[in-house]
GROMACS .gro file of C-alpha atoms in nm:
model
  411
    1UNK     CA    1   3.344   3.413  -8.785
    2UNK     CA    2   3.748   3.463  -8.641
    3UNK     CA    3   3.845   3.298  -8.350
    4UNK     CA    4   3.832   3.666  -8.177
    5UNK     CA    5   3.482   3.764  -8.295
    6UNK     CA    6   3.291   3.419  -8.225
    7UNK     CA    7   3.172   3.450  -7.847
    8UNK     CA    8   3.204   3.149  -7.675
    9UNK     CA    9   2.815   3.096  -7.676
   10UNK     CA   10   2.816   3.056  -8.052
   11UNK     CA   11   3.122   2.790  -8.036
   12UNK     CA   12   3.088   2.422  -8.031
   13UNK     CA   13   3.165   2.285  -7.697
   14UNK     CA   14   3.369   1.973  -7.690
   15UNK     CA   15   3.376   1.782  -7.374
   16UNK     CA   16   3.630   1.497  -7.274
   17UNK     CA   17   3.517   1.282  -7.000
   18UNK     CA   18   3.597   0.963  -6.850
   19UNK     CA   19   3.761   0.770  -6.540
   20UNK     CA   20   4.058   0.869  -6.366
   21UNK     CA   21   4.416   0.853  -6.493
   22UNK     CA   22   4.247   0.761  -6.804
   23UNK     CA   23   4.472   0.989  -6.973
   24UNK     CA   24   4.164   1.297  -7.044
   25UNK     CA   25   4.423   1.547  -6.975
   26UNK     CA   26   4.705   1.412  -7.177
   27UNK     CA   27   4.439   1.379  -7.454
   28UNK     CA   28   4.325   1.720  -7.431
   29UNK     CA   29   4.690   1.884  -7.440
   30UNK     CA   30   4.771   1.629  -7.725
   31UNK     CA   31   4.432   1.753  -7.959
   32UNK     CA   32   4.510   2.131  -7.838
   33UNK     CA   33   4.860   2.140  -7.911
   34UNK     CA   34   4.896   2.290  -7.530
   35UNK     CA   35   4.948   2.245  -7.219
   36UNK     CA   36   4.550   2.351  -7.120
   37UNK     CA   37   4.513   2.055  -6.851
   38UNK     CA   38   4.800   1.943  -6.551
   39UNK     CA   39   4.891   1.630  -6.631
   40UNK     CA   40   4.975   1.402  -6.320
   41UNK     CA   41   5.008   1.005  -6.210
   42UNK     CA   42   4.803   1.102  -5.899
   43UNK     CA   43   4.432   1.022  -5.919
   44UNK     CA   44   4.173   1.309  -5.963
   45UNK     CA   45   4.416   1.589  -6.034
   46UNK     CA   46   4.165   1.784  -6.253
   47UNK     CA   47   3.933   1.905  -5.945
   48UNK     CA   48   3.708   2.145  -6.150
   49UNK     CA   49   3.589   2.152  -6.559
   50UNK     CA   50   3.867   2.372  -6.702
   51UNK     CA   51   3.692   2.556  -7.059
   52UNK     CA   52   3.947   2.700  -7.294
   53UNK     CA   53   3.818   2.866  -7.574
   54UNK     CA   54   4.031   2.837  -7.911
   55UNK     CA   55   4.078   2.769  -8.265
   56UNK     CA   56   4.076   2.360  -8.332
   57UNK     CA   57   4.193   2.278  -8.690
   58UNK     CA   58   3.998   2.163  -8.909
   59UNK     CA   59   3.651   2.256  -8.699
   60UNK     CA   60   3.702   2.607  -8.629
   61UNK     CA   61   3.645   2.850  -8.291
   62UNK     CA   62   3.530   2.599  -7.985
   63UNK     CA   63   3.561   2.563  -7.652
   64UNK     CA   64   3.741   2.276  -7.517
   65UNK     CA   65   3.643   2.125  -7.126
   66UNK     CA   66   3.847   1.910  -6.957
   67UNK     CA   67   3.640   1.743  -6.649
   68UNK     CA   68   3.715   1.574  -6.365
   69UNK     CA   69   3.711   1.196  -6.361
   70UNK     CA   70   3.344   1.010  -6.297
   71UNK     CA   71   3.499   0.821  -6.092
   72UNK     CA   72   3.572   0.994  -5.839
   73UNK     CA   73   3.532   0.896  -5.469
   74UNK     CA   74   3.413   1.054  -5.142
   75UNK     CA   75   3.197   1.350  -5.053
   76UNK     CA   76   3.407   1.630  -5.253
   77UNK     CA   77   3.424   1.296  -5.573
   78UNK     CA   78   3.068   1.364  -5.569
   79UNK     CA   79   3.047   1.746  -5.586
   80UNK     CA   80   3.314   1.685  -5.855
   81UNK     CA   81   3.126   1.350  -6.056
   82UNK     CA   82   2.805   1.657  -5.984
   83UNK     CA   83   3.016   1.918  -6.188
   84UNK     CA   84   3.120   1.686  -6.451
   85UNK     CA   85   2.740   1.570  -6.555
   86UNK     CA   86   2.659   1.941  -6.561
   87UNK     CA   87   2.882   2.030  -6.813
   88UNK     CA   88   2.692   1.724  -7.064
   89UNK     CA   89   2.428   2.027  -7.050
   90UNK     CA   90   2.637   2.249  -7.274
   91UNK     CA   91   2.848   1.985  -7.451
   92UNK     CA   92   2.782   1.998  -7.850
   93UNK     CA   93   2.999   1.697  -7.892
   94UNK     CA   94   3.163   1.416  -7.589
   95UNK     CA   95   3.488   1.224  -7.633
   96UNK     CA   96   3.487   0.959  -7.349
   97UNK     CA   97   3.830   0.891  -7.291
   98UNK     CA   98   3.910   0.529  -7.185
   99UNK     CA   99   4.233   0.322  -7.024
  100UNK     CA  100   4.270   0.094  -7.302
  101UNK     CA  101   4.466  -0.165  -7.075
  102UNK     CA  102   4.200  -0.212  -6.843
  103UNK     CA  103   3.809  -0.242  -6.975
  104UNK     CA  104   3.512  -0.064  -6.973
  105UNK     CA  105   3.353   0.058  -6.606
  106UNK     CA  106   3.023   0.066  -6.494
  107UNK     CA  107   3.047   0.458  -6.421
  108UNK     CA  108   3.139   0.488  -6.854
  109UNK     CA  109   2.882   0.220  -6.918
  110UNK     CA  110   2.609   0.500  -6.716
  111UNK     CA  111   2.775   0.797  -6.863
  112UNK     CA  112   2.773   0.609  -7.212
  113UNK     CA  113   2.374   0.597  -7.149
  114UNK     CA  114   2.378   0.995  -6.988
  115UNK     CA  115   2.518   1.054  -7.388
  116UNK     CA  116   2.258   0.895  -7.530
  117UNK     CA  117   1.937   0.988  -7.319
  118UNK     CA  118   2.070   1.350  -7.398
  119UNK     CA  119   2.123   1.257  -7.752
  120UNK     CA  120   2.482   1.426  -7.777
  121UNK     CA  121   2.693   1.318  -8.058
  122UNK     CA  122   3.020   1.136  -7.856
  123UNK     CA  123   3.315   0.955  -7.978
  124UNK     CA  124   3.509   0.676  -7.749
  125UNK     CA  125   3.849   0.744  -7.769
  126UNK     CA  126   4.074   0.429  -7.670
  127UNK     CA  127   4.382   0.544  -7.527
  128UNK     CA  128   4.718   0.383  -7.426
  129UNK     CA  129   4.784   0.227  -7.779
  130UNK     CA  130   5.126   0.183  -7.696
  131UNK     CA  131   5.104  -0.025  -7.366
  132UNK     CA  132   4.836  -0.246  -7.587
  133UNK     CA  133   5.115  -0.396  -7.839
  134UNK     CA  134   4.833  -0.515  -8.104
  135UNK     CA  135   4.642  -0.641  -7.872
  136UNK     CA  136   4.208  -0.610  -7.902
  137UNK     CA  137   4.088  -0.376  -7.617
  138UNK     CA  138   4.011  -0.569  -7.310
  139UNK     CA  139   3.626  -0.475  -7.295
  140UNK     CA  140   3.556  -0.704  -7.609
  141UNK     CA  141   3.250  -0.643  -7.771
  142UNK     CA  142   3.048  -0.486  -7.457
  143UNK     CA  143   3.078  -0.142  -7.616
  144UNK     CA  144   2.825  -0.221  -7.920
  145UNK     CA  145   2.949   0.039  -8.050
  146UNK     CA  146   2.996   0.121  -8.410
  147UNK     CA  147   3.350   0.150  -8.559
  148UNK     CA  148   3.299   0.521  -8.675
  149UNK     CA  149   3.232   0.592  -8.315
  150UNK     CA  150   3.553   0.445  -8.144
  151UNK     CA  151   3.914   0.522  -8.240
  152UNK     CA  152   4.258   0.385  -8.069
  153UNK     CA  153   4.506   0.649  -7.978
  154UNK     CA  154   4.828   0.734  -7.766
  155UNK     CA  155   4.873   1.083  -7.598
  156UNK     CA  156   5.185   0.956  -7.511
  157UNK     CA  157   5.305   0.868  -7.866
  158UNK     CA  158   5.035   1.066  -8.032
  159UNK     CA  159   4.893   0.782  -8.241
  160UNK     CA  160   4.589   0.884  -8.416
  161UNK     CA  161   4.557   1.203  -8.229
  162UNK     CA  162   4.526   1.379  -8.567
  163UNK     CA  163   4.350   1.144  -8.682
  164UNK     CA  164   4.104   1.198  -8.342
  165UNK     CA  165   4.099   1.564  -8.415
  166UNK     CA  166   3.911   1.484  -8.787
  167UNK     CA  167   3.663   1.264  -8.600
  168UNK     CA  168   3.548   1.487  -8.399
  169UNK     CA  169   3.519   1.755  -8.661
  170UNK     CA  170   3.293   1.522  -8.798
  171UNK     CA  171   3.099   1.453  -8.502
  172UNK     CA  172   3.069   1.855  -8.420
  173UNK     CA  173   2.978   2.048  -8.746
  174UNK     CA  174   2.799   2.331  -8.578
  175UNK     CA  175   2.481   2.311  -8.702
  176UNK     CA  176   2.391   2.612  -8.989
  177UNK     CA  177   2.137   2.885  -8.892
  178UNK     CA  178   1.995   3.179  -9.081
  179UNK     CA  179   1.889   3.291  -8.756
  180UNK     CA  180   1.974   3.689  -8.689
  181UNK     CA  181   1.949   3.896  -8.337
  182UNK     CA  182   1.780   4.178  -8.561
  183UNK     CA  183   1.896   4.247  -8.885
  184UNK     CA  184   1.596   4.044  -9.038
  185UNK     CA  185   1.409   4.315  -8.951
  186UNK     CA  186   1.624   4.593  -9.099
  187UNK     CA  187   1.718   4.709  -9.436
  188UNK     CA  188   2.047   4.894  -9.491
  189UNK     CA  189   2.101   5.245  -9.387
  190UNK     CA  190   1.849   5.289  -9.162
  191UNK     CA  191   1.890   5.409  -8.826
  192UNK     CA  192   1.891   5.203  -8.509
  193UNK     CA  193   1.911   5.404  -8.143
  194UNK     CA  194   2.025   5.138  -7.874
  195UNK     CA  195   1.977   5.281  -7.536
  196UNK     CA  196   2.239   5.203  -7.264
  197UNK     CA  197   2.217   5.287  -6.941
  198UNK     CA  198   2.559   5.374  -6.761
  199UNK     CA  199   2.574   5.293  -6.411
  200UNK     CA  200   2.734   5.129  -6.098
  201UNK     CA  201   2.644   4.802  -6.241
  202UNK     CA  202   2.806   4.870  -6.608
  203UNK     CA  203   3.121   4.729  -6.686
  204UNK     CA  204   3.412   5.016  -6.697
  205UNK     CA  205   3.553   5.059  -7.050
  206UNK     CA  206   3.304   4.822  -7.231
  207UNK     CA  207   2.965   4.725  -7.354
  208UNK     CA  208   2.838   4.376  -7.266
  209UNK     CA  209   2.813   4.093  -7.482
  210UNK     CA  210   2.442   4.152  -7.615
  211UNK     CA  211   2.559   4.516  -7.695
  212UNK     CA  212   2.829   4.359  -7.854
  213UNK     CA  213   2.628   4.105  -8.061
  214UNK     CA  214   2.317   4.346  -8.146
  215UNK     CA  215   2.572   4.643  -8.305
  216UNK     CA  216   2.760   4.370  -8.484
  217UNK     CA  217   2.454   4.271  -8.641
  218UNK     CA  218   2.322   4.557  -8.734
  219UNK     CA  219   2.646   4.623  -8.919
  220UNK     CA  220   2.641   4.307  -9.153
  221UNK     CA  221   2.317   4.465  -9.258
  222UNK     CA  222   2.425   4.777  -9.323
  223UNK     CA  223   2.196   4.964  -9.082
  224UNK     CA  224   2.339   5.261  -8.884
  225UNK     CA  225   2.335   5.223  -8.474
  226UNK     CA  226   2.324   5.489  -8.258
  227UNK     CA  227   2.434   5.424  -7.919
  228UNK     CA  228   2.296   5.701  -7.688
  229UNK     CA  229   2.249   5.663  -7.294
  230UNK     CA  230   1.889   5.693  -7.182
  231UNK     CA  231   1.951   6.008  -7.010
  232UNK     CA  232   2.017   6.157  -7.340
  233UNK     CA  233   1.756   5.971  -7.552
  234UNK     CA  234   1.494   6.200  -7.573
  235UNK     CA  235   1.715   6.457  -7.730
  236UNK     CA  236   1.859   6.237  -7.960
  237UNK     CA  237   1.536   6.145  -8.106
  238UNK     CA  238   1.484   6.530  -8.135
  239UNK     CA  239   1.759   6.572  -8.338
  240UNK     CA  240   1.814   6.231  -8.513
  241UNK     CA  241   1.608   6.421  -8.826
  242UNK     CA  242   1.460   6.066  -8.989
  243UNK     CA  243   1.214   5.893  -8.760
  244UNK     CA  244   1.467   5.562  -8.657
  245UNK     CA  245   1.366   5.198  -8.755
  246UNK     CA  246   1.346   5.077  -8.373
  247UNK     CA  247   1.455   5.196  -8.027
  248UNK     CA  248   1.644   4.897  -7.866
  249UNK     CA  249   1.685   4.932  -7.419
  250UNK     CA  250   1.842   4.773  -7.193
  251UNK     CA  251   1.577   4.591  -7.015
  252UNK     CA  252   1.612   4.834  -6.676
  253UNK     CA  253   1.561   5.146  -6.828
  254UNK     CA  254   1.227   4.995  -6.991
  255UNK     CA  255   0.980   5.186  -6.827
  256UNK     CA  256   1.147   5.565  -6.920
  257UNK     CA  257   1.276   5.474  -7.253
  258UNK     CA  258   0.890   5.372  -7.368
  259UNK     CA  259   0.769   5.698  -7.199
  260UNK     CA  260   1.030   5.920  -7.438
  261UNK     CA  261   0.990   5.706  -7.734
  262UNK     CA  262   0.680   5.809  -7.944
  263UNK     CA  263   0.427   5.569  -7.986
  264UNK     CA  264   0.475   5.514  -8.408
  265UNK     CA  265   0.862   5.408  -8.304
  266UNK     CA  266   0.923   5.036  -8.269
  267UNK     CA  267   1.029   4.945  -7.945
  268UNK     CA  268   1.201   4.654  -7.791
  269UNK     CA  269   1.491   4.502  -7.564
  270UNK     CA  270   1.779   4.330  -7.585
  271UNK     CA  271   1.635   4.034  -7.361
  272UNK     CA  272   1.381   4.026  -7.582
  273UNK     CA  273   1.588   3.987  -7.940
  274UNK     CA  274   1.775   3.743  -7.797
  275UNK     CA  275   1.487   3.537  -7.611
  276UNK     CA  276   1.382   3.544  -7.997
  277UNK     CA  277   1.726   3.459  -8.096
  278UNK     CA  278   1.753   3.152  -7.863
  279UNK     CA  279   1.427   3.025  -7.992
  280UNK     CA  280   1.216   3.102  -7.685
  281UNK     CA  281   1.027   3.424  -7.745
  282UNK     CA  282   0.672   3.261  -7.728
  283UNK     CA  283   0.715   3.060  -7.417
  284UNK     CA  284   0.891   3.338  -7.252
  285UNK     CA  285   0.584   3.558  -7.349
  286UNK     CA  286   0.360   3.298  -7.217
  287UNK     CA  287   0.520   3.228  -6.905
  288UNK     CA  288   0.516   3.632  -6.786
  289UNK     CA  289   0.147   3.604  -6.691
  290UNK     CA  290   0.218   3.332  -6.461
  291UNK     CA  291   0.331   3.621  -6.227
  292UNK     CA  292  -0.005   3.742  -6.192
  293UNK     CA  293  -0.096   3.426  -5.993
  294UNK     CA  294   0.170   3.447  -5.771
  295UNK     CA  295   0.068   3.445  -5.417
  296UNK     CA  296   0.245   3.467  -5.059
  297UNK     CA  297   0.484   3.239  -4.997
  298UNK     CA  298   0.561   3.100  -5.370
  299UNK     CA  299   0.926   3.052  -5.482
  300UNK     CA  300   1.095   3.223  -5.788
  301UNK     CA  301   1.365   3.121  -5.897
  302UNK     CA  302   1.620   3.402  -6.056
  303UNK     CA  303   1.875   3.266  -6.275
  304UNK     CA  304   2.183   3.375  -6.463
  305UNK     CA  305   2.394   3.202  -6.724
  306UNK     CA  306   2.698   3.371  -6.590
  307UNK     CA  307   2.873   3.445  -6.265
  308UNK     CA  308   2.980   3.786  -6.190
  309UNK     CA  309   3.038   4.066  -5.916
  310UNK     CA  310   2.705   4.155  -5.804
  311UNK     CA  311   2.669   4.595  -5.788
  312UNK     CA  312   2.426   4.733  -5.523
  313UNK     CA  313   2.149   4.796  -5.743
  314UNK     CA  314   2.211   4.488  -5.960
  315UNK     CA  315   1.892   4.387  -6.174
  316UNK     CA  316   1.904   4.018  -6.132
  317UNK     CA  317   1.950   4.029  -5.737
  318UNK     CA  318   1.811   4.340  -5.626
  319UNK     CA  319   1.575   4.598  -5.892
  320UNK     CA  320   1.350   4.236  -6.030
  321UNK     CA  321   1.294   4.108  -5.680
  322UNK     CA  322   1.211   4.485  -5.588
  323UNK     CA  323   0.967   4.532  -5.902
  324UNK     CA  324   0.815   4.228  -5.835
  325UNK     CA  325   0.754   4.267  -5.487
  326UNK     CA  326   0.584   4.602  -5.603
  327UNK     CA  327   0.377   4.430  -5.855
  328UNK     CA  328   0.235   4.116  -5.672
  329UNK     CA  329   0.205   4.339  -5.368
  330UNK     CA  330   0.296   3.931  -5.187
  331UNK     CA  331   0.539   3.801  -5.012
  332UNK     CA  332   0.785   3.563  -5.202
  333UNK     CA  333   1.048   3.368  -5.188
  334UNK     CA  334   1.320   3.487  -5.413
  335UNK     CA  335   1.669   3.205  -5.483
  336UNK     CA  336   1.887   3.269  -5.732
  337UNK     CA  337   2.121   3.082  -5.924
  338UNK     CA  338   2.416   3.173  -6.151
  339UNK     CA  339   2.647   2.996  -6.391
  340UNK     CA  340   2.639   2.606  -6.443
  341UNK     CA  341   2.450   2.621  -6.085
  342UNK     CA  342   2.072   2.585  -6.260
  343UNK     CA  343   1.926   2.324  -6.051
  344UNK     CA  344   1.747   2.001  -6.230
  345UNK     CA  345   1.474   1.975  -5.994
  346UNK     CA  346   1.199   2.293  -6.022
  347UNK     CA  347   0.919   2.176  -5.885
  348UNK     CA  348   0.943   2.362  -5.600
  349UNK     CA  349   0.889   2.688  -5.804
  350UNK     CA  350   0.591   2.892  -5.926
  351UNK     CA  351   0.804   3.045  -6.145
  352UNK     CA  352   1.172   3.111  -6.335
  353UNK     CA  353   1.320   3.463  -6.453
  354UNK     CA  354   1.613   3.404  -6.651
  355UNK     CA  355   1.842   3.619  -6.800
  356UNK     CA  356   1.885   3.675  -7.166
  357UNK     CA  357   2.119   3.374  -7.191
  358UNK     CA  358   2.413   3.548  -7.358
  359UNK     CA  359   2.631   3.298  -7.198
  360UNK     CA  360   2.483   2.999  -7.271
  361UNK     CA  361   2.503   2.762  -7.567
  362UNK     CA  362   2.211   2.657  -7.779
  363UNK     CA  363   2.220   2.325  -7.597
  364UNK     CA  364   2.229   2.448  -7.208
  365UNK     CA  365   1.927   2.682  -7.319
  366UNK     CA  366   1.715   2.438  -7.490
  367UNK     CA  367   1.831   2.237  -7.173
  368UNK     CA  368   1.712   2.471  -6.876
  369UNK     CA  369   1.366   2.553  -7.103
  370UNK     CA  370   1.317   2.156  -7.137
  371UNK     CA  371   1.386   2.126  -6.700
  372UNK     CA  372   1.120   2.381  -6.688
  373UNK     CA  373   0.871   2.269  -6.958
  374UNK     CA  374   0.878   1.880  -6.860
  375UNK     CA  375   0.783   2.003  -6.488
  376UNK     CA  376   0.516   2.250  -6.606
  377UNK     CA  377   0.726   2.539  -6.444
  378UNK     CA  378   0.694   2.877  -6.663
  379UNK     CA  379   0.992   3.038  -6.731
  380UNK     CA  380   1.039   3.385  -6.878
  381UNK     CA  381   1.371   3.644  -6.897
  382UNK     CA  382   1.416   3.967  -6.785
  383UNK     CA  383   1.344   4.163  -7.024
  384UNK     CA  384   1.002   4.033  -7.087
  385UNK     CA  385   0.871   4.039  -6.718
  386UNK     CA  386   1.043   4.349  -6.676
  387UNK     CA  387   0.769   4.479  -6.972
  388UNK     CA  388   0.493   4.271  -6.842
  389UNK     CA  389   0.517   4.460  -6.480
  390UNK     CA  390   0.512   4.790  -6.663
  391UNK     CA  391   0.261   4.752  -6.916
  392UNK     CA  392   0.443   4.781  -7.204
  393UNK     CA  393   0.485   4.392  -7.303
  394UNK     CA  394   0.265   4.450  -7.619
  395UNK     CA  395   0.454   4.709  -7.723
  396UNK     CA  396   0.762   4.568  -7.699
  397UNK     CA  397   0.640   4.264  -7.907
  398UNK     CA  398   0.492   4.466  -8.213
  399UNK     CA  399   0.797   4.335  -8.418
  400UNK     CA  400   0.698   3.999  -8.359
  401UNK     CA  401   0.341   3.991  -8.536
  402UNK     CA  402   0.340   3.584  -8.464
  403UNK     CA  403   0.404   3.649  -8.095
  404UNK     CA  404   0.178   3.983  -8.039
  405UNK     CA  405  -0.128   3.742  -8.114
  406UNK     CA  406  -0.082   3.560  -7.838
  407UNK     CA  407  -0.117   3.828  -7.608
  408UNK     CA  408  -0.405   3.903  -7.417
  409UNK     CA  409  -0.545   4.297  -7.494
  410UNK     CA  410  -0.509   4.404  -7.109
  411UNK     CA  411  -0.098   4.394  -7.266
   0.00000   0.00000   0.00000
């Protein structure tokens, strides 16, 4: 894919960490070719992870992060050391960035052990060559590290820095998938009606990115899409002519877009491709019925991969807490959490609704399902409890003959 069509979900994420004035930000506009990160002598300049996505020669569309140094002192140094370790939950590939005049730290030496309990590829990148004149680096051999894994540079003189950029190529070949959203299950030229509502809470002048994603693959296969709103659904099926190979909805407008569609249409959501996408379908099935045991009192947690301006009738904040206050008939405690903010500790929760996870990486996904699996928390998305509270959860699973088995018949 281009640099323009690969959403930043589907790029490798590089991350450079390491002390301050290590020289991470003059690394990371050295191995960009720009000026993405200020460069300053003052400690702790780089407050907050800066992401730019981009093309990086020769690995392709990524996203580079630039953190803020793990060092970093007082009670705002540890909301900023916080910030930095949440970003190893989406990083594909770390380059810990190291003063080569002065030795290796105890806060590398733990983030050096954060790399490998998390089993991310990282490279150590020795920098300030040019103040070492020949000399070995002062930490010796208490790195144990091997020699493909470490690599003397200069972002001042830019020794190596190519040389860097191939290494971490190496390191960050994006791992091959025959995965698809949906176009497994389609054969070319037949129809596809996507259903999207149009609202307060849609975005002026543009689908979002699971629109985006779901049309785009259904035109690599060669299927037709047919983008209707769901007021004007029912008509549309009317006069489509051919009976259409699915109905995909917006998770919202579940409950009225199964009542129009007839029964011998296929029927399903974009939460729900993309739960199956993201490898997660099954557990996200599974973890639905947990809200039938939900009782006063119990804490949900309701979380999305991105941050953005919250409508009045958001579904995240507002219609999902409504439905499921309807549903449980209890009285629960609803916190949400959005962006990078997923919080490591969950045992505090009966259960997590999370959004489809267009956002997120493969790693920060399998990374949030592992939080919640290792604590015996269910988790589930949207889409799929939205279905479970109406009824229609089998339905909307009859694609998925290895997932429809494991559903109870009251579904």
């Amino acid at each position: 894919m281009s640099l323009n069509s690969t959403p930043s979900a589907e790029r490798v994420h590089i991350g450079f960490f390491g002390r301050r004035n290590a020289g991470k930000s003059s690394v990371v506009n050295a191995v960009t070719g720009q000026e993405l990160a200020v460069v300053s002598e003052v400690k702790g300049t780089t407050t907050d992870p800066v992401h730019k996505a981009m093309e990086l020669l020769p690995l392709g569309p990524v996203v580079i992060i630039d953190t803020p140094g793990i060092d970093d002192d007082g009670e705002l140094g540890e909301l900023r050391v916080r910030k930095t370790k949440q970003i190893l939950n989406k990083t594909d590939v770390a380059v810990l960035v190291m003063d080569g005049t002065t030795g290796i730290s105890e806060a590398e030496l733990e983030l050096l052990g954060i790399f490998r309990e998390k089993k991310i590829p990282y490279l150590l990148a020795i920098n300030k060559d040019d103040l070492l004149e020949g000399q070995d680096f002062p930490a010796g051999n208490d790195l144990a590290e091997k020699a493909d894994n470490i690599i003397r540079i200069s972002a001042k003189t830019g020794y190596q820095i190519e040389e860097l950029k191939e290494k971490i190529a190496r390191f960050a070949v994006p791992q091959q998938t025959t995965r698809r959203i949906v176009g497994d299950l389609l054969h070319p030229l037949d129809f596809v009606v996507l259903v999207v509502p149009i609202d307060s809470a849609a975005p002026k002048g543009r689908l979002i990115l699971p629109q985006q994603q779901t049309i785009r693959d259904i035109l690599e296969t060669g299927a037709v899409s047919i983008v209707v709103r769901d007021e004007e659904l029912a008509e549309t099926l009317r006069q489509l002519g051919q009976q259409p190979a699915m109905v995909i909805t917006d998770s919202q407008a579940f409950a009225k877009v199964s009542a129009e569609t007839p029964a011998e249409i296929p029927l399903t959501s974009f939460s729900i491709l993309f739960a199956r996408y993201k490898g997660n379908l099954l557990g996200a099935v599974q973890g639905a019925a947990a809200v039938g045991q939900l009782r006063d009192g119990d804490k949900v947690l309701i979380s999305e991969g991105c941050t953005h301006h919250r409508q009045c009738d958001d579904i995240g904040s507002v219609k999902i807490p409504r439905w499921l206050a309807k549903y449980t008939g209890k009285r629960l405690q609803i916190e949400f959490s959005s962006g990078t903010e997923f919080p490591e500790d969950l045992s505090e929760y009966k259960l997590v609704i999370h959004c489809g996870g267009c956002m997120l990486n493969e790693r920060e996904m399998r990374y949030r399902l592992k939080c919640a699996a290792d604590q015996g928390v269910p988790i589930t998305n949207y889409g799929i409890i939205i279905a479970y509270m109406q009824g229609i959860l089998r339905r909307s699973v009859e694609l998925f003959p290895e997932v429809l088995a494991q559903l109870p018949d009251t579904q």
